[in-house]
Amino acid sequence: MPIRTVVWGENVHEQTNRTVAALYPGGMHRAIADALNADAGISATTATLQEPEHGLPAARLAETDVLLWWGHAAHDKVDDAVVARVVEAVWAGMGLIVLHSGHFSKVFKRLMGTPCNLSWREAGERERIWLASRAHPIARGLPDHFEIEMEEMYGEPFGIPEPMETVFLSWFQGGEVFRSGVTWRRGAGNIFYFRPGHETYPTYHNPLVQQVLRNAVHWAHNPAPRIADATAAPNRPVGEALEPLTERGGKLHQPGEEGFR
Amino acid sequence: MPIRTVVWGENVHEQTNRTVAALYPGGMHRAIADALNADAGISATTATLQEPEHGLPAARLAETDVLLWWGHAAHDKVDDAVVARVVEAVWAGMGLIVLHSGHFSKVFKRLMGTPCNLSWREAGERERIWLASRAHPIARGLPDHFEIEMEEMYGEPFGIPEPMETVFLSWFQGGEVFRSGVTWRRGAGNIFYFRPGHETYPTYHNPLVQQVLRNAVHWAHNPAPRIADATAAPNRPVGEALEPLTERGGKLHQPGEEGFR
Amino acid sequence: MPIRTVVWGENVHEQTNRTVAALYPGGMHRAIADALNADAGISATTATLQEPEHGLPAARLAETDVLLWWGHAAHDKVDDAVVARVVEAVWAGMGLIVLHSGHFSKVFKRLMGTPCNLSWREAGERERIWLASRAHPIARGLPDHFEIEMEEMYGEPFGIPEPMETVFLSWFQGGEVFRSGVTWRRGAGNIFYFRPGHETYPTYHNPLVQQVLRNAVHWAHNPAPRIADATAAPNRPVGEALEPLTERGGKLHQPGEEGFR
Amino acid sequence: MPIRTVVWGENVHEQTNRTVAALYPGGMHRAIADALNADAGISATTATLQEPEHGLPAARLAETDVLLWWGHAAHDKVDDAVVARVVEAVWAGMGLIVLHSGHFSKVFKRLMGTPCNLSWREAGERERIWLASRAHPIARGLPDHFEIEMEEMYGEPFGIPEPMETVFLSWFQGGEVFRSGVTWRRGAGNIFYFRPGHETYPTYHNPLVQQVLRNAVHWAHNPAPRIADATAAPNRPVGEALEPLTERGGKLHQPGEEGFR
């Protein structure tokens, strides 16, 4: 069965900025989903901010193996209930790929526990992406470096937790560097952040960028059944202890009582 | 100058449970602060839930090098504004030591980005704490293992991100294990989680537990000046680029405009 | 195509100790390979110390996707040239699963860069293995904990580098704990260490242990083409620089010269 | 007591290359030691390849808190016995700072377990070093970025294990990037690799480079007593088990016997 993938797009600048609309007539989310669907092992659909529940009702998330997230101008318009739902789906095993300006999305900040800040410049400068981890699954079929002729600059320091793996590093024409492809695991969910993708440039039409995204979907997919109780904190009563045990000392809790949280 | 340390205590069960009140007549926070003050390099005071702003107004946090956090029954009573303030102080360089049931505090969950869940049993069983990282600063002066005769059990799986370092692992009489001493860095802040400390047992009177806490304060202390703008995302305009740069391509932002967040 | 897997066994105690010979009449390597071959996605063969080049000539390693390593009494009998060959194959992308007493093998110590030491006791005690990373691929189909009724004890501190992921932790009847399932990446090679497997007990006949090993083979397999020049340090001459560059300053190297190493 | 620091220099090109000799008349090791001694908390001496035991007899290493290592043309001239001694001292708690071309030293490769390879170009190009971890102790007093006008280029992929922390990243004029300041812990020893330092340029006269080295000495220093038995694998006999235990099952070892290694 192909990997059930949802591309979430904020879909704001596509409606308000002529450059963006011309580059992505169907929206960036549509362009990304099309690129993913070129891989027979992936089945990608889209969701947007403007749909009810931002297109991410619980039933749909339950059937989503990997979610891609692109947002920029409307991070604060994303409903906190949907954010909580997405975060819990990641903990339960859904893969998550956060794109470009999604570094400041509520979802990403919540999962990282850090400010996720950086420096930036919108000047259409050259970005060169270097592979730091050879033969990594996310780099399948890619050369050791490739260029995106016009991109927004993101510069270090990047306010993230130390990643599980550093896959890509970027060089910028104006003199900055950036950790452009980095992975983490949060609960049972695999997370990949990928830097390129400013909306006024044709980045998502770049075949190598598309290849990274397809690879990342495969990498992020956790085929294990979704964890049903990803936040549970079960009591293991004395009577069911794995080794013989006699209760001692003072107590707070009555038998069968739930813990505090 | 000694390390300016604040011990935050929820201070609920000390008022409502006779066992806890008898063990810690001045409150657990007071017992912990006293243990820290036995070290001339530490100057510890206390703060509690019941004080205005939970005893953690911005001015006090600005002068706190390391914060210890013990909470259990009243996690949801902690004001979100105070939580945000503490989290930002950590990002800016304040050390944080999270104790026992503080695993479910808003502060810890926010900084981890994971559920922080575990299994548990209140049976006064024996816990044996093993050192996993020899000669680690947090283990200064400690043997390779030591016992706490009566403790609450916390069992794996523990819902945390993979730590920077695993310092202690616990063995429990009833058959479970737990990562009892683990470190992370979030922004400029050093974070240590230390498992023991159930309120119905005399754990914080244990000299070795006290030694761990003193060591941890020294380890968590970042002597660098607090970062003033820990969440800033500065624009680096083309005119000030470090390398010669000519602007190209479509644009979203006007010169001098702030980025979206 | 199934994952081409080689189970390397030292094959010493099977020949010299009656208990071991009775438990594993065909050798432990054979029992492990049989367990792996129960999975249609794996094609496992064996190699032993006593074969020419220990059964691991370069041509065979080149066609090995994943290597399992069990050694104990004869670590120092393993030829350094074969060790170097295995280590380089890992860097180039071969998966490696190190079993039990293999913690002291030359191959493992070379890849870890640490002493890989631990404490131990041969008393046939109960080991309980706990899952620390829920829904991890190596734990597919496994419960949150399972027991091995008789095993050798290995205790912390375990002299390894901080792992990429901590998958399993062990509880021992005699009071110790251990990081029993841990992963690293070295070059393009995925490495998994799995603790159980003392030769005087029937551990490799345990269905759950067998399941872990099958899962680990799938996890360790890097389907990317083997890196041809995993240790190369290429010169990038000025004339081929990616950005315009004029040579300046003093020089050590003549054009076309190789670097020192 | 100041941190007892030894700067190890290969001291070859200082004797054979006029440019290097002119830049570092007393040798690079001398220039580095002088820079360290500007800090009253550090007491630095030097050692070179040409001295007996390369200037690193066991007695001297036992009194060395932090060792800096610069080598390039003569890695293979370093005696394996001295390498083993240095590696074991790191495991036992000695700090290690590996400089520039020391990435290919036997000591570093042994501690990393990876090829430690990279791409390179000697063209006197501009390197800009960016801070990735704000307020890190190794970056004390440094700006968010600084430049070295002429340096050798080192480019990714850099064949190292994923670091504990990424402190610095480099941008190069010719289009490459590099992880220039990275940390690990191996046993009780803290390790820092710092990229700049090609011998034909005046890098070690740069005040900011000197500041990094002084900071790194403080960071790498583990004040705990050196571990006496960093490679020991002690038996914990049944009779001394921490919990009641009855021996069962088959055996390999006689009471009191040492384990295999």
PDB file of C-alpha atoms in Angstrom, chain A residues 13 17 20 72 122 198-200, chain B residues 250-254 257 260:
ATOM      1  CA  HIS A  13       0.317  34.124  -0.563  1.00  0.00           C
ATOM      2  CA  ASN A  17       0.829  37.774  -4.238  1.00  0.00           C
ATOM      3  CA  VAL A  20       3.498  33.330  -5.969  1.00  0.00           C
ATOM      4  CA  HIS A  72       4.395  31.358   6.727  1.00  0.00           C
ATOM      5  CA  GLU A 122      14.935  37.749   0.824  1.00  0.00           C
ATOM      6  CA  HIS A 198      10.450  30.369  -0.329  1.00  0.00           C
ATOM      7  CA  GLU A 199       7.180  31.062  -2.103  1.00  0.00           C
ATOM      8  CA  THR A 200       8.435  33.739  -4.536  1.00  0.00           C
TER       9      THR A 200
ATOM     10  CA  GLY B 250      10.159  38.160  -6.665  1.00  0.00           C
ATOM     11  CA  LYS B 251       9.555  39.572  -3.215  1.00  0.00           C
ATOM     12  CA  LEU B 252       7.147  39.369  -0.331  1.00  0.00           C
ATOM     13  CA  HIS B 253       8.757  41.748   2.106  1.00  0.00           C
ATOM     14  CA  GLN B 254       9.331  45.495   1.916  1.00  0.00           C
ATOM     15  CA  GLU B 257       9.773  44.913   7.322  1.00  0.00           C
ATOM     16  CA  PHE B 260       6.161  36.612   9.816  1.00  0.00           C
TER      17      PHE B 260
END
